[in-house]
Every structure is written in structure tokens, then in C-alpha cells.
Short mmCIF file of C-alpha atoms and ligand atoms in Angstrom, two decimals:
data_model
loop_
_atom_site.label_atom_id
_atom_site.label_comp_id
_atom_site.label_asym_id
_atom_site.label_seq_id
_atom_site.Cartn_x
_atom_site.Cartn_y
_atom_site.Cartn_z
CA MET A 145 27.98 -10.32 -7.25
CA PRO A 146 29.51 -11.41 -10.51
CA ASP A 147 28.18 -8.09 -13.37
CA LEU A 148 24.41 -9.46 -14.34
CA ARG A 149 24.56 -6.10 -16.24
CA ALA A 150 24.36 -7.57 -20.05
CA PRO A 151 23.00 -10.62 -19.27
CA LEU A 152 20.27 -8.94 -17.74
CA ASP A 153 19.32 -6.66 -20.68
CA ARG A 154 19.48 -9.23 -22.85
CA VAL A 155 16.89 -11.22 -20.62
CA ARG A 156 15.12 -7.67 -20.41
CA ALA A 157 14.88 -7.66 -24.20
CA VAL A 158 12.69 -10.45 -24.48
CA LEU A 159 10.60 -10.30 -22.14
CA ASP A 160 9.44 -7.30 -23.35
CA GLU A 161 9.77 -8.14 -26.41
CA ALA A 162 7.48 -11.86 -25.94
CA GLY A 163 5.03 -8.46 -24.17
CA TYR A 164 5.63 -11.08 -21.35
CA THR A 165 3.34 -7.97 -19.05
CA VAL A 166 0.10 -8.21 -16.99
CA ASP A 167 -1.94 -7.35 -20.21
CA GLY A 168 0.14 -10.15 -22.52
CA VAL A 169 -0.24 -12.43 -19.39
CA ARG A 170 -3.88 -12.01 -18.31
CA GLY A 171 -4.71 -12.51 -22.78
CA LEU A 172 -3.03 -15.78 -23.41
CA LEU A 173 -4.25 -17.35 -20.36
CA GLY A 174 -8.08 -15.57 -20.97
CA PRO A 175 -10.94 -15.66 -18.41
CA VAL A 176 -11.37 -19.26 -17.16
CA ALA A 177 -7.08 -20.20 -17.43
CA GLY A 178 -7.05 -17.84 -15.07
CA GLY A 179 -10.16 -18.15 -12.49
CA ALA A 180 -8.78 -21.48 -12.47
CA LEU A 181 -5.29 -19.86 -11.49
CA ALA A 182 -6.62 -18.13 -8.64
CA ARG A 183 -7.37 -20.98 -7.14
CA ASP A 184 -4.63 -22.68 -7.40
CA GLU A 185 -5.38 -24.35 -10.35
CA ILE A 186 -2.87 -25.10 -12.98
CA VAL A 187 -3.76 -27.59 -15.53
CA PRO A 188 -6.77 -24.93 -18.03
CA ALA A 189 -3.08 -22.61 -17.57
CA LEU A 190 -0.81 -24.80 -18.61
CA ARG A 191 -2.94 -25.81 -22.08
CA ALA A 192 -3.17 -22.56 -22.10
CA THR A 193 0.29 -22.58 -22.89
CA GLY A 194 1.51 -25.19 -25.54
CA GLY A 195 2.07 -23.25 -28.37
CA GLY A 196 5.24 -22.64 -28.14
CA SER A 197 5.72 -18.92 -28.41
CA PRO A 198 8.17 -16.88 -26.32
CA LEU A 199 4.88 -15.47 -24.00
CA GLU A 200 3.85 -19.12 -23.62
CA ALA A 201 7.34 -20.49 -22.51
CA LEU A 202 7.97 -17.07 -20.90
CA THR A 203 4.93 -17.29 -19.00
CA ARG A 204 5.71 -20.61 -18.00
CA LEU A 205 8.95 -21.36 -16.14
CA PHE A 206 8.11 -17.91 -14.45
CA TRP A 207 4.72 -17.10 -13.82
CA LEU A 208 3.32 -21.10 -13.33
CA GLN A 209 6.67 -21.80 -12.52
CA VAL A 210 7.37 -25.18 -13.73
CA PRO A 211 10.08 -26.22 -16.39
CA LEU A 212 10.33 -26.78 -19.74
CA ASP A 213 11.44 -29.98 -21.44
CA ALA A 214 15.20 -28.36 -23.08
CA ALA A 215 14.38 -30.49 -25.60
CA GLU A 216 11.59 -29.41 -26.35
CA PRO A 217 10.93 -26.31 -29.52
CA SER A 218 9.21 -24.22 -26.36
CA ALA A 219 13.07 -24.18 -25.02
CA HIS A 220 14.28 -22.64 -27.44
CA VAL A 221 12.91 -19.51 -28.17
CA LEU A 222 14.26 -18.49 -25.07
CA PRO A 223 17.97 -17.09 -24.56
CA VAL A 224 18.25 -19.65 -21.68
CA ASP A 225 21.88 -19.11 -21.66
CA ALA A 226 21.25 -15.30 -20.85
CA LEU A 227 18.42 -16.80 -19.07
CA VAL A 228 21.16 -19.11 -16.68
CA LYS A 229 24.30 -16.05 -17.13
CA ALA A 230 22.10 -13.89 -15.42
CA GLY A 231 20.92 -16.81 -12.78
CA LEU A 232 17.29 -17.03 -13.22
CA ALA A 233 17.51 -20.57 -14.26
CA GLU A 234 19.15 -23.48 -14.36
CA VAL A 235 19.31 -26.08 -16.62
CA SER A 236 19.39 -29.81 -15.43
CA GLY A 237 18.31 -33.40 -16.27
CA GLY A 238 16.22 -32.26 -19.24
CA GLU A 239 14.87 -29.22 -18.29
CA VAL A 240 15.45 -25.21 -18.03
CA ARG A 241 13.74 -24.41 -14.41
CA ALA A 242 13.31 -21.34 -13.09
CA LEU A 243 15.94 -20.15 -9.89
CA LEU A 244 13.43 -16.86 -9.14
CA HIS A 245 10.11 -15.45 -9.91
CA VAL A 246 10.12 -12.81 -12.47
CA GLU A 247 7.01 -11.47 -12.60
CA PRO A 248 5.28 -7.79 -14.46
CA LEU A 249 5.02 -4.98 -13.12
CA GLU A 250 1.92 -3.28 -13.42
CA VAL A 251 0.75 0.20 -11.58
CA PRO A 252 -2.08 1.65 -13.50
CA GLY A 253 -2.42 5.52 -14.95
CA VAL A 254 1.80 5.04 -14.28
CA PRO A 255 4.08 6.74 -17.52
CA ARG A 256 5.33 3.69 -18.00
CA SER A 257 9.64 3.30 -16.99
CA PRO A 258 12.70 5.61 -18.94
CA GLY A 259 13.58 2.01 -20.59
CA VAL A 260 10.26 0.24 -20.59
CA PRO A 261 9.48 0.49 -24.40
CA ALA A 262 5.94 1.34 -26.40
CA SER A 263 6.38 -2.38 -27.42
CA GLY A 264 7.13 -3.63 -24.19
CA GLY A 265 3.31 -3.69 -23.13
CA GLY A 266 -0.39 -1.70 -21.63
CA ASP A 267 -0.61 1.57 -19.22
CA GLY A 268 0.70 0.80 -16.30
CA HIS A 269 2.97 -1.31 -16.77
CA VAL A 270 6.70 0.34 -15.46
CA GLY A 271 9.01 -3.17 -15.86
CA TYR A 272 9.91 -6.38 -12.95
CA VAL A 273 9.80 -7.65 -10.40
CA VAL A 274 12.07 -10.99 -9.15
CA SER A 275 11.69 -12.22 -6.16
CA ASP A 276 12.35 -15.73 -4.46
CA LEU A 277 10.27 -19.11 -5.11
CA LYS A 278 7.91 -19.64 -2.18
CA VAL A 279 10.34 -22.58 -2.52
CA ARG A 280 13.15 -21.97 -3.42
CA PRO A 281 15.68 -24.69 -4.32
CA GLY A 282 18.08 -26.77 -2.23
CA SER A 283 15.47 -25.80 0.44
CA GLY A 284 14.00 -28.48 1.90
CA GLY A 285 10.27 -27.38 1.39
CA VAL A 286 10.75 -24.52 4.25
CA VAL A 287 10.74 -20.86 3.49
CA PRO A 288 14.37 -19.52 4.47
CA SER A 289 14.84 -17.15 7.29
CA ASP A 290 16.90 -14.66 4.33
CA HIS A 291 13.18 -15.78 1.64
CA VAL A 292 13.02 -12.09 -0.24
CA VAL A 293 8.57 -12.00 -1.48
CA GLY A 294 7.37 -10.91 -4.20
CA ALA A 295 4.94 -7.82 -5.29
CA GLY A 296 1.66 -8.83 -3.65
CA GLY A 297 -1.27 -7.79 -2.60
CA ALA A 298 0.01 -5.18 0.28
CA SER A 299 2.63 -3.81 -2.35
CA GLY A 300 0.19 -3.09 -4.67
CA ASN A 301 -1.59 -1.29 -2.28
CA LEU A 302 1.27 0.35 -0.87
CA ALA A 303 1.90 1.67 -4.67
CA GLN A 304 -2.14 2.62 -4.95
CA LEU A 305 -1.11 4.89 -2.09
CA VAL A 306 1.69 6.93 -3.36
CA ILE A 307 0.49 10.26 -3.94
CA HIS A 308 1.11 12.16 -7.50
CA LYS A 309 2.92 14.13 -6.98
CA ALA A 310 6.63 15.35 -8.19
CA VAL A 311 9.36 14.66 -5.61
CA ASP A 312 13.31 15.29 -5.78
CA ASN A 313 14.47 12.44 -3.03
CA ILE A 314 12.57 9.34 -2.28
CA LEU A 315 13.29 6.78 0.31
CA ASP A 316 12.06 2.65 -0.17
CA LEU A 317 12.89 0.96 3.25
CA GLY A 318 12.63 -2.00 3.87
CA THR A 319 12.27 -2.80 -0.97
CA GLY A 320 12.49 -6.35 -0.69
CA CYS A 321 12.22 -7.38 -4.57
CA GLY A 322 12.14 -3.91 -5.26
CA VAL A 323 8.58 -3.51 -6.39
CA GLN A 324 8.33 0.52 -5.20
CA ALA A 325 11.34 1.51 -6.34
CA VAL A 326 10.83 0.42 -9.84
CA HIS A 327 7.17 1.90 -9.65
CA LEU A 328 8.50 4.95 -7.72
CA ALA A 329 11.02 5.40 -10.39
CA ALA A 330 8.48 4.84 -13.25
CA ARG A 331 6.46 8.70 -11.46
CA ASN A 332 9.09 10.82 -10.89
CA PRO A 333 11.76 9.54 -13.16
CA ALA A 334 13.89 12.86 -12.26
CA ALA A 335 14.61 11.90 -8.14
CA ARG A 336 16.55 10.43 -6.23
CA ILE A 337 15.51 7.08 -5.01
CA THR A 338 17.37 5.34 -2.51
CA ALA A 339 15.87 1.27 -0.85
CA THR A 340 17.23 0.16 1.67
CA ASP A 341 17.21 -3.35 3.61
CA VAL A 342 18.59 -5.17 6.72
CA ASN A 343 19.04 -8.50 4.39
CA PRO A 344 21.64 -8.55 1.23
CA ARG A 345 20.17 -10.98 -0.36
CA ALA A 346 16.52 -8.29 -0.54
CA LEU A 347 19.45 -5.72 -1.42
CA GLU A 348 20.59 -8.67 -4.60
CA LEU A 349 17.18 -9.07 -5.60
CA SER A 350 16.08 -5.84 -5.91
CA ALA A 351 19.29 -4.77 -8.32
CA MET A 352 18.28 -7.54 -10.67
CA SER A 353 14.14 -6.48 -10.58
CA LEU A 354 15.86 -2.29 -10.81
CA ALA A 355 17.66 -3.67 -13.65
CA LEU A 356 15.39 -5.88 -15.91
CA SER A 357 12.58 -2.94 -15.81
CA GLY A 358 16.15 -0.60 -17.64
CA VAL A 359 15.76 1.63 -14.24
CA ASP A 360 19.59 2.96 -13.41
CA GLY A 361 20.17 5.42 -10.58
CA VAL A 362 18.93 3.80 -7.32
CA GLU A 363 21.30 3.97 -4.09
CA LEU A 364 20.46 0.47 -2.27
CA LEU A 365 21.63 0.27 1.53
CA GLU A 366 21.88 -1.70 3.47
CA GLY A 367 21.56 -1.53 7.18
CA SER A 368 18.15 -1.33 10.11
CA LEU A 369 15.31 0.65 10.30
CA LEU A 370 15.86 4.58 9.70
CA GLU A 371 20.04 4.07 9.89
CA PRO A 372 21.22 3.99 6.74
CA VAL A 373 19.62 7.22 5.82
CA GLN A 374 20.39 9.12 9.08
CA ARG A 375 21.74 11.57 7.75
CA ARG A 376 19.75 12.52 4.64
CA ARG A 377 16.79 14.09 4.51
CA PHE A 378 13.11 12.98 1.97
CA ASP A 379 10.41 14.20 0.39
CA LEU A 380 8.40 11.11 0.89
CA ILE A 381 9.46 8.07 2.22
CA VAL A 382 7.80 4.70 1.74
CA SER A 383 7.72 1.35 3.14
CA ASN A 384 5.49 -1.56 3.54
CA PRO A 385 7.60 -1.95 6.40
CA PRO A 386 8.28 -6.60 8.87
CA PHE A 387 4.88 -5.63 10.43
CA VAL A 388 3.28 -9.15 10.79
CA VAL A 389 3.38 -9.55 14.41
CA ALA A 390 4.65 -12.79 15.25
CA PRO A 391 6.04 -15.00 18.83
CA PRO A 392 9.76 -15.55 18.61
CA GLY A 393 10.77 -17.86 16.06
CA GLU A 394 12.70 -21.50 18.28
CA ASP A 395 16.37 -20.64 17.85
CA GLY A 396 15.08 -16.35 17.86
CA ARG A 397 14.24 -17.75 14.81
CA ARG A 398 12.21 -15.67 12.26
CA PHE A 399 10.95 -14.39 8.24
CA THR A 400 12.60 -11.04 7.65
CA TYR A 401 10.50 -10.19 4.84
CA ARG A 402 7.55 -10.33 7.21
CA GLU A 403 8.79 -9.62 10.40
CA SER A 404 11.53 -7.19 12.74
CA GLY A 405 11.98 -9.24 15.26
CA LEU A 406 10.69 -5.91 17.62
CA PRO A 407 8.43 -6.70 20.52
CA GLY A 408 4.79 -6.32 19.57
CA ASP A 409 4.21 -3.25 16.23
CA ASP A 410 6.99 -1.59 17.73
CA PHE A 411 8.79 -1.07 14.80
CA CYS A 412 5.62 0.14 12.80
CA ARG A 413 5.26 2.41 15.87
CA ARG A 414 9.22 3.88 15.33
CA LEU A 415 8.67 4.29 12.28
CA VAL A 416 5.50 7.19 12.57
CA THR A 417 7.71 8.37 16.07
CA GLU A 418 10.97 8.52 14.41
CA ALA A 419 10.79 9.52 10.01
CA PRO A 420 10.12 12.34 10.39
CA ALA A 421 12.85 13.72 11.25
CA LEU A 422 14.27 13.16 7.93
CA LEU A 423 11.42 14.54 6.23
CA ASN A 424 11.69 17.90 4.49
CA ASP A 425 8.67 20.24 5.14
CA GLY A 426 5.87 19.25 3.94
CA GLY A 427 7.19 15.40 2.78
CA HIS A 428 5.24 12.91 3.01
CA LEU A 429 5.89 9.33 5.13
CA GLN A 430 3.94 6.79 3.13
CA MET A 431 2.83 2.79 4.55
CA LEU A 432 1.26 0.15 5.45
CA ALA A 433 0.98 -1.03 8.85
CA ASN A 434 -0.52 -4.10 11.77
CA TRP A 435 -1.23 -2.48 15.02
CA LEU A 436 -2.13 -4.10 18.20
CA HIS A 437 -6.05 -3.93 20.39
CA VAL A 438 -4.55 -4.22 23.64
CA GLU A 439 -6.86 -4.78 26.74
CA GLY A 440 -8.91 -1.61 27.32
CA VAL A 441 -7.35 0.33 25.28
CA PRO A 442 -8.50 1.75 22.42
CA TRP A 443 -6.86 0.71 18.94
CA ASP A 444 -7.02 4.70 17.71
CA GLU A 445 -6.16 5.89 21.20
CA ARG A 446 -2.84 4.43 20.44
CA VAL A 447 -1.97 4.70 16.65
CA GLY A 448 -3.31 8.61 18.33
CA ALA A 449 -1.17 8.51 20.65
CA TRP A 450 2.38 7.36 17.41
CA ALA A 451 1.23 10.49 15.47
CA GLU A 452 1.12 13.34 18.57
CA GLU A 453 4.75 11.95 18.39
CA SER A 454 5.02 12.15 15.31
CA ALA A 455 4.15 16.31 15.21
CA CYS A 456 3.30 15.38 11.48
CA GLU A 457 -0.46 16.12 10.14
CA THR A 458 -1.19 12.23 9.93
CA TRP A 459 -4.15 10.14 8.38
CA VAL A 460 -4.34 6.75 9.20
CA VAL A 461 -7.46 4.60 8.13
CA GLN A 462 -7.79 0.39 9.45
CA ARG A 463 -8.80 -1.02 6.74
CA ASP A 464 -9.11 -4.74 8.41
CA VAL A 465 -9.68 -6.58 11.58
CA GLN A 466 -8.06 -10.43 12.36
CA ASP A 467 -8.98 -12.04 15.56
CA PRO A 468 -6.47 -14.02 17.09
CA ALA A 469 -6.60 -17.39 15.90
CA GLU A 470 -7.16 -16.09 11.98
CA TYR A 471 -3.83 -13.45 12.04
CA ALA A 472 -2.15 -17.33 13.45
CA GLU A 473 -3.98 -19.34 11.04
CA LEU A 474 -3.71 -16.69 8.43
CA TRP A 475 0.72 -16.18 8.75
CA LEU A 476 0.93 -19.83 9.32
CA ARG A 477 -0.90 -20.30 6.18
CA ASP A 478 2.03 -17.64 4.37
CA SER A 479 4.71 -19.22 5.67
CA CYS A 480 4.02 -22.79 4.73
CA GLU A 481 3.69 -24.53 8.52
CA ALA A 482 0.18 -25.67 8.24
CA GLY A 483 -0.27 -29.77 7.70
CA THR A 484 2.84 -29.59 9.37
CA PRO A 485 3.96 -31.50 12.17
CA GLU A 486 5.08 -28.53 14.06
CA TYR A 487 1.78 -27.00 13.44
CA ARG A 488 -0.78 -27.11 16.30
CA ALA A 489 2.68 -26.69 18.78
CA ARG A 490 3.30 -23.06 16.51
CA TYR A 491 -0.63 -22.21 16.71
CA GLU A 492 -0.29 -21.88 20.24
CA ALA A 493 3.24 -20.61 20.20
CA TRP A 494 1.15 -17.93 18.42
CA LEU A 495 -2.80 -18.05 20.65
CA ASP A 496 0.39 -17.60 24.08
CA HIS A 497 1.72 -14.86 22.14
CA PHE A 498 -1.39 -13.04 21.54
CA GLU A 499 -2.63 -13.58 25.59
CA ARG A 500 0.10 -12.19 27.45
CA TRP A 501 0.03 -8.82 25.66
CA LYS A 502 -3.61 -9.04 26.29
CA VAL A 503 -3.97 -8.97 22.33
CA THR A 504 -7.80 -9.16 21.19
CA GLY A 505 -7.39 -7.75 17.82
CA ILE A 506 -4.51 -7.01 14.54
CA GLY A 507 -5.19 -4.06 13.21
CA PHE A 508 -4.81 -3.44 9.33
CA GLY A 509 -4.36 0.16 7.61
CA TRP A 510 -2.37 2.83 5.58
CA ILE A 511 -0.63 5.23 7.85
CA THR A 512 0.52 8.47 6.02
CA LEU A 513 1.81 11.66 7.41
CA ARG A 514 1.94 15.04 6.30
CA ARG A 515 5.70 17.12 8.12
CA SER A 516 4.54 20.35 8.42
CA ALA A 517 5.20 23.45 10.50
CA ALA A 518 1.06 24.03 11.95
CA ASP A 519 1.44 24.01 15.31
CA ARG A 520 -0.96 21.39 15.96
CA PRO A 521 -1.26 18.88 12.81
CA ALA A 522 -4.87 18.11 12.18
CA VAL A 523 -4.79 14.45 13.37
CA ARG A 524 -7.33 11.79 12.29
CA VAL A 525 -7.41 8.09 13.18
CA GLU A 526 -10.09 6.10 11.64
CA GLU A 527 -11.29 2.53 10.34
CA ILE A 528 -13.34 2.99 6.24
CA ARG A 529 -13.86 -0.52 5.90
CA HIS A 530 -15.39 -0.03 2.20
CA ALA A 531 -14.00 -0.48 -1.16
CA VAL A 532 -12.74 3.30 -2.38
CA GLU A 533 -11.82 4.74 -6.00
CA GLN A 534 -8.62 3.55 -6.01
CA PRO A 535 -5.37 5.02 -6.00
CA VAL A 536 -5.89 6.63 -3.40
CA GLY A 537 -2.95 8.62 -3.73
CA ALA A 538 -4.34 11.20 -6.26
CA TYR A 539 -6.84 12.74 -3.77
CA ALA A 540 -4.48 11.46 -0.37
CA ASP A 541 -2.76 15.20 0.12
CA HIS A 542 -6.47 16.56 -0.37
CA VAL A 543 -7.77 14.67 2.46
CA LEU A 544 -4.58 16.33 4.43
CA ASP A 545 -5.34 19.56 3.29
CA GLY A 546 -9.17 19.08 4.16
CA LEU A 547 -8.32 18.12 7.80
CA ALA A 548 -6.18 21.18 8.41
CA VAL A 549 -8.45 23.79 6.96
CA ALA A 550 -10.86 21.80 9.30
CA GLU A 551 -9.21 22.07 11.79
CA ARG A 552 -8.68 26.07 11.68
CA PHE A 553 -12.48 26.60 11.34
CA SER A 554 -13.80 28.84 13.51
CA THR A 555 -16.70 31.32 13.86
CA ALA A 556 -14.32 34.16 12.03
CA CYS A 557 -14.25 32.00 8.81
CA GLY A 558 -17.17 33.90 8.03
CA LYS A 559 -15.72 35.31 5.55
CA SER A 560 -13.63 31.79 4.37
CA VAL A 561 -14.61 30.71 0.51
CA LEU A 562 -15.45 26.88 0.58
CA ARG A 563 -16.05 24.77 -2.57
CA THR A 564 -18.40 22.01 -2.88
CA SER A 565 -15.80 19.50 -3.34
CA PRO A 566 -16.52 17.34 -6.72
CA GLY A 567 -18.19 14.27 -6.96
CA ILE A 568 -20.93 14.94 -4.74
CA VAL A 569 -25.06 14.43 -5.30
CA GLN A 570 -27.62 14.82 -3.20
CA GLU A 571 -30.38 12.07 -1.87
CA GLN A 572 -33.37 12.98 -0.85
CA ILE A 573 -35.66 10.15 1.18
CA GLY A 574 -39.38 10.50 2.20
CA GLU A 575 -42.61 9.52 1.04
CA PRO A 576 -44.00 9.89 -2.12
CA GLY A 577 -45.19 13.64 -3.18
CA ALA A 578 -44.55 14.86 0.30
CA GLU A 579 -43.74 18.10 0.19
CA ASP A 580 -39.95 18.13 2.38
CA PRO A 581 -38.11 14.75 2.65
CA GLU A 582 -37.37 12.85 5.84
CA ARG A 583 -33.56 12.83 5.64
CA ILE A 584 -31.18 15.18 2.85
CA VAL A 585 -27.75 12.75 2.82
CA LEU A 586 -25.09 14.50 1.00
CA ARG A 587 -22.63 11.76 -0.52
CA GLN A 588 -18.96 10.90 -2.18
CA SER A 589 -19.84 9.81 -5.92
CA GLY A 590 -16.26 8.78 -5.33
CA ARG A 591 -12.72 9.36 -3.52
CA LEU A 592 -13.58 8.21 0.42
CA ARG A 593 -17.18 7.69 -0.97
CA ARG A 594 -18.56 8.74 1.93
CA ALA A 595 -21.94 10.03 3.52
CA ALA A 596 -23.35 12.47 5.69
CA GLY A 597 -27.13 12.88 6.69
CA VAL A 598 -27.37 16.42 7.02
CA GLY A 599 -30.13 19.55 7.19
CA THR A 600 -31.73 22.64 5.15
CA VAL A 601 -29.05 24.71 6.05
CA GLU A 602 -25.84 22.37 4.59
CA ALA A 603 -27.71 21.12 2.07
CA ALA A 604 -28.68 24.73 0.51
CA LEU A 605 -25.15 24.90 1.07
CA ALA A 606 -23.93 22.61 -1.21
CA GLY A 607 -26.30 23.71 -3.41
CA VAL A 608 -24.16 27.35 -3.28
CA CYS A 609 -20.89 27.01 -2.85
CA ASP A 610 -19.58 27.54 -6.30
CA GLY A 611 -15.67 28.83 -5.15
CA THR A 612 -16.40 32.91 -5.28
CA LEU A 613 -18.74 34.07 -2.34
CA PRO A 614 -17.29 34.16 1.32
CA LEU A 615 -19.90 32.30 3.70
CA ALA A 616 -21.27 35.14 5.80
CA PRO A 617 -23.79 36.50 2.66
CA LEU A 618 -24.74 33.58 1.41
CA LEU A 619 -25.35 32.25 5.32
CA ASP A 620 -27.36 35.17 4.80
CA ALA A 621 -28.85 34.52 1.33
CA ILE A 622 -30.04 30.89 3.18
CA ALA A 623 -31.78 31.91 6.32
CA GLN A 624 -33.85 34.87 4.64
CA LEU A 625 -35.16 32.28 1.85
CA THR A 626 -35.76 29.13 4.32
CA GLY A 627 -37.48 32.60 6.22
CA MET A 628 -34.75 31.34 9.14
CA ASP A 629 -33.61 33.08 11.92
CA PRO A 630 -30.31 34.10 10.32
CA ASP A 631 -27.34 34.25 13.62
CA GLN A 632 -29.14 30.18 14.21
CA VAL A 633 -28.20 29.56 10.77
CA ARG A 634 -24.59 31.08 10.98
CA ALA A 635 -24.78 28.90 14.36
CA HIS A 636 -25.80 26.04 13.18
CA ALA A 637 -23.28 25.71 10.04
CA PHE A 638 -20.05 26.69 11.88
CA THR A 639 -20.75 23.84 14.38
CA VAL A 640 -20.71 21.38 11.49
CA LEU A 641 -19.02 22.31 8.65
CA PRO A 642 -15.75 21.44 10.88
CA GLU A 643 -16.66 17.94 10.08
CA LEU A 644 -17.91 18.65 6.66
CA ILE A 645 -14.35 19.82 6.08
CA ALA A 646 -12.65 16.83 7.10
CA ASP A 647 -15.01 14.29 5.53
CA GLY A 648 -14.10 16.30 2.01
CA PHE A 649 -18.03 17.62 1.86
CA PHE A 650 -16.74 20.88 1.49
CA GLU A 651 -12.71 22.46 0.83
CA MET A 652 -11.16 26.08 -0.08
CA PRO A 653 -10.07 25.99 -3.23
C1 LIG B 95 6.82 -6.70 3.56
S1 LIG B 95 8.61 -6.83 2.39
C2 LIG B 95 7.89 -5.03 1.61
C3 LIG B 95 8.83 -5.45 0.40
C4 LIG B 95 8.60 -4.63 -0.55
N1 LIG B 95 8.60 -3.52 -0.35
C5 LIG B 95 6.68 -5.04 -0.89
O1 LIG B 95 6.71 -3.72 -1.08
O2 LIG B 95 6.74 -5.74 -1.53
C6 LIG B 95 9.11 -5.99 4.55
C7 LIG B 95 10.47 -5.47 3.65
O3 LIG B 95 11.51 -5.26 5.37
C8 LIG B 95 12.64 -5.41 5.00
N2 LIG B 95 13.50 -5.40 7.05
C9 LIG B 95 12.53 -6.59 7.76
N3 LIG B 95 13.84 -5.75 8.83
C10 LIG B 95 14.51 -4.60 8.49
C11 LIG B 95 14.62 -3.79 8.95
N4 LIG B 95 14.59 -3.57 10.69
N5 LIG B 95 14.71 -2.44 8.98
C12 LIG B 95 14.82 -2.30 7.36
N6 LIG B 95 14.05 -3.20 6.13
C13 LIG B 95 13.66 -4.84 6.76
C14 LIG B 95 12.43 -7.70 4.91
O4 LIG B 95 13.82 -7.99 4.80
C15 LIG B 95 11.51 -6.76 3.28
O5 LIG B 95 12.24 -7.29 1.92
#
């Protein structure tokens, strides 16, 4: 690959100066054109970007992916020669056309990358991501198997999940366009980051993303799964893996950006069970995954078995489930196969594949593992479909801490000191004017936004646990105040507290 550093540096300066950021483009388009674009309607966006400023020209070329007339002033506000030298655009037939997709990357709450100047954008602007155009020039309208996908919803999900803790050694497995590596470099400027991918084209484009974002020193390695980093140790491994469970394509062809070629959900299982060996003590693996719901086997037991094998503290959250037909349609649309003459045969191939595996549904979710020395690391596999507070990474470690404390909690914990977690509110439901409520609910106003129906004892504890007095005297005082039997109050509290701690209503200071 030619040395693209100098032209990419020049392009970066232009992107920064033009304010080509998520905020900048949003502001330029405004809500109407932005809304239309979300519905795949480009006309209002073209009208909003006709003024000929560098931001308008960049937005047209790279965001809307429409060619610029090389004779028009709008093309001259950009350093077309540098765009061409960097491999980002070409000039042909009197037009400047994008060859690659260049998008600004924003991760709210993350400090800007060392290379991104203050003029380069709003809060959370961390750099730029280079990926393939959906329809690559010269590909005949077909998505090539080495297609490199841009930063999508799943990339954002993973970026939000990543723990907010400074770490030294990071692995981004299946880096693709480099979106996670760019984000992680901004979050951990001093860390040593390694990014791997099986697709050499992905490594080329991630190198361009890193250069355009002003990030130096990320090690890029080609290879499958953990093979390129076998003898290394990491504090954090992140992966938005090729999790799509698809039937083999014609001649074994597959879309590398989303399919691993391993049977079923084996790629995700192997990551969960094999990556922990590469984690330092206390190190995390955080990934997105798909898992199969197989007839006769509860999904949480299947995924729970992966967690048990990992021997790590584990938190798995199922965020969505699709039936086989919904899933096949989604991914056939994604690879532009909908509407083609082969569509019906391909759709049937997906359904046959799922029937053969006795698949009733496909779950999507997040997995967080933390390597621990505990004999019996806590494992929680659960479904949360409602909106939770973002970013989850700000409190993912608290969730794991809560699971670990709950696992150790026993009747011998009378001397323990607990604290009601921040953001807990109490709701009382009952007849107006009634002396006692019919129902008391503790509700988390933030984090996972859970709610728990509780009794008088737990409600009273939530009112007094401030992290200063041990549980035993607090429970005795509650018994005295309510006129209940002290032994019964203690027995009840020790029965219900582990679940309330695991759910994050109480924590150990
Ligand atoms: C869904 S993309 C993720 C891209 C990017 N990390 C993100 O968060 O958007 C999955 C990536 O995994 C890579 N991949 C596919 N098979 C792989 C394998 N066996 N080992 C490592 N990476 C693989 C693909 O080339 C692709 O870049």
C-alpha cells in the first residue's frame, strides 16, 4: 500500500477546519433534511447543501455520496488532489466521486482524540471512520465478500458498553473500519492498542481511519479469532464480531464483515470461552453477539453454559429476539439481495438452515466478562428490552460488583454495611387516604431502570442504608419500629437482599 500519511494529514486538516463532524452535518442539514435522509430521501439534503462551502461539499461527497461537478466552485473548495492521492475520491467524466465513505465519529462523553483540534467539532467528536461505499465502484451492484462496513448501530452499541476505566492494553478483535480502535484511543490515550481482522482490506481502511483521526501507534494484525495475539495479555478485549448466523453462500462465499464461516453461533461461543485466557486479572471482554434459540433448550441456559466455561464474572443481556423469517429478511436486505432474481432461493436457504438447526429465534445482545479469582464467579444471563441509561459502560462494573456481592451474601452478613444505590426512588400505590399502601415499589431512575415490588422491611432499609451502620442493628431498629419479630425481620431481609443487591438497589460502599 502506498504511504498515504501525507495526503491523509492534509485531508484531516480540511475535515477539521470545515467542521465535518456529526454536530456540524446535523446543523447543516437541519431537522427536515435530516429526517428525510433517515427515510432514505435525499432531495431536501441536496437543497440544504447547495451553498458551496467546504462543509457542504464534504457532506455531499462523503455523507450523501453524490458526485461533485469538477467544474463547479464547490469542488474547488476541497483539496481534490489530496483526496485522490489518499484514495478517497476519483475524478472521472468531469465529476469528483467518493471511492470510500468517510464519516465523522462521535461518542458522547469521550474526550477528543489527541489529534483532533478543538476547532474540529463538538463534544464527543473523536475522529473519522473510512469504510466501503455500500455499492463499490466496479462491483456490478453486488456487495463484495471483503466489503468493509462503516460505523453502524451495532458499533455504537459496543462503544456505549465499553467500561469507563483507564486501561493499559487493549485488543479490538475484528476491527473492520477501525471505529472501536479510534474510540478507544480517544478514551485511553496512553494505552497500547492492538486491532486485528481476518480481512486485509479492513486493516487498510482501519489504518486510514486512524490516520485521519490523528491516532498513532495502533498495532494492526491480520488473522482469525485470537490466533494473531495468542501469547499476549490484555486488560480489555472488545469485539463487534461477525455474529450473523447465515447459511453457506454459493461456492462457500460469505460476507466477511458479518459472517465468520463457523457453524451457528460458534464464533461468539469461542470468543466467550477462549478470550478469557488472554485477559489479565480483573480484565474485561466486552462484545456484541447473536445466539440461537434452539427448540427444547432455554436460550439463557445455552449462553449460560458459555459463561460457565469462561470461568469469568459474566453479565449477558438479551436486547432483542427475531424469528427466523425476520432475521433472514433483515440480513438479505443488508446485503442488497432483496429484490434480486435469487431472492426467493436465498430466503429459502436461510429458512432451511434454521430448520436444520431447530432454531426458533435468534437473540441479539451484549456480553461483559470480567476475569476474577473467585471460586464461583457470578453469572447473570437476562433479558432487558426497555431503554436503559446510556452509556452502560459508565456503570457496567457496578453491575458486575453487585453480582459478586450478591453471590457472597449470606446470613453471616449482619456485620456488612450496605448503601442504597444512587437514583433509587420509592413509589407507594394504594387507595387515596389509606393508612398503608397496597404496594411499595423501589425504582431505579437511572442505570438499568429496574423496578422491584418490596415489603415494609426492604422499603425501610432503603430509607436508612447510607453506608455507615451495619445491617444487624438497622434490622433490629426496623423490627422495633414496626412491632415485628426481630428474628423474622432478619430472616426475611437475608432472603430478599441478595436479589436486590444483584439488581443494583443496594450496594456495598
Ligand atoms: C461487524 S464487523 C465489526 C467492525 C467494527 N469493529 C465495528 O465495531 O463496527 C466484524 C469484523 O470482523 C471481521 N472478521 C470476520 N471474520 C473474522 C475472524 N475469523 N477473525 C477476526 N475477525 C473477523 C470482519 O472482517 C469485520 O471487519
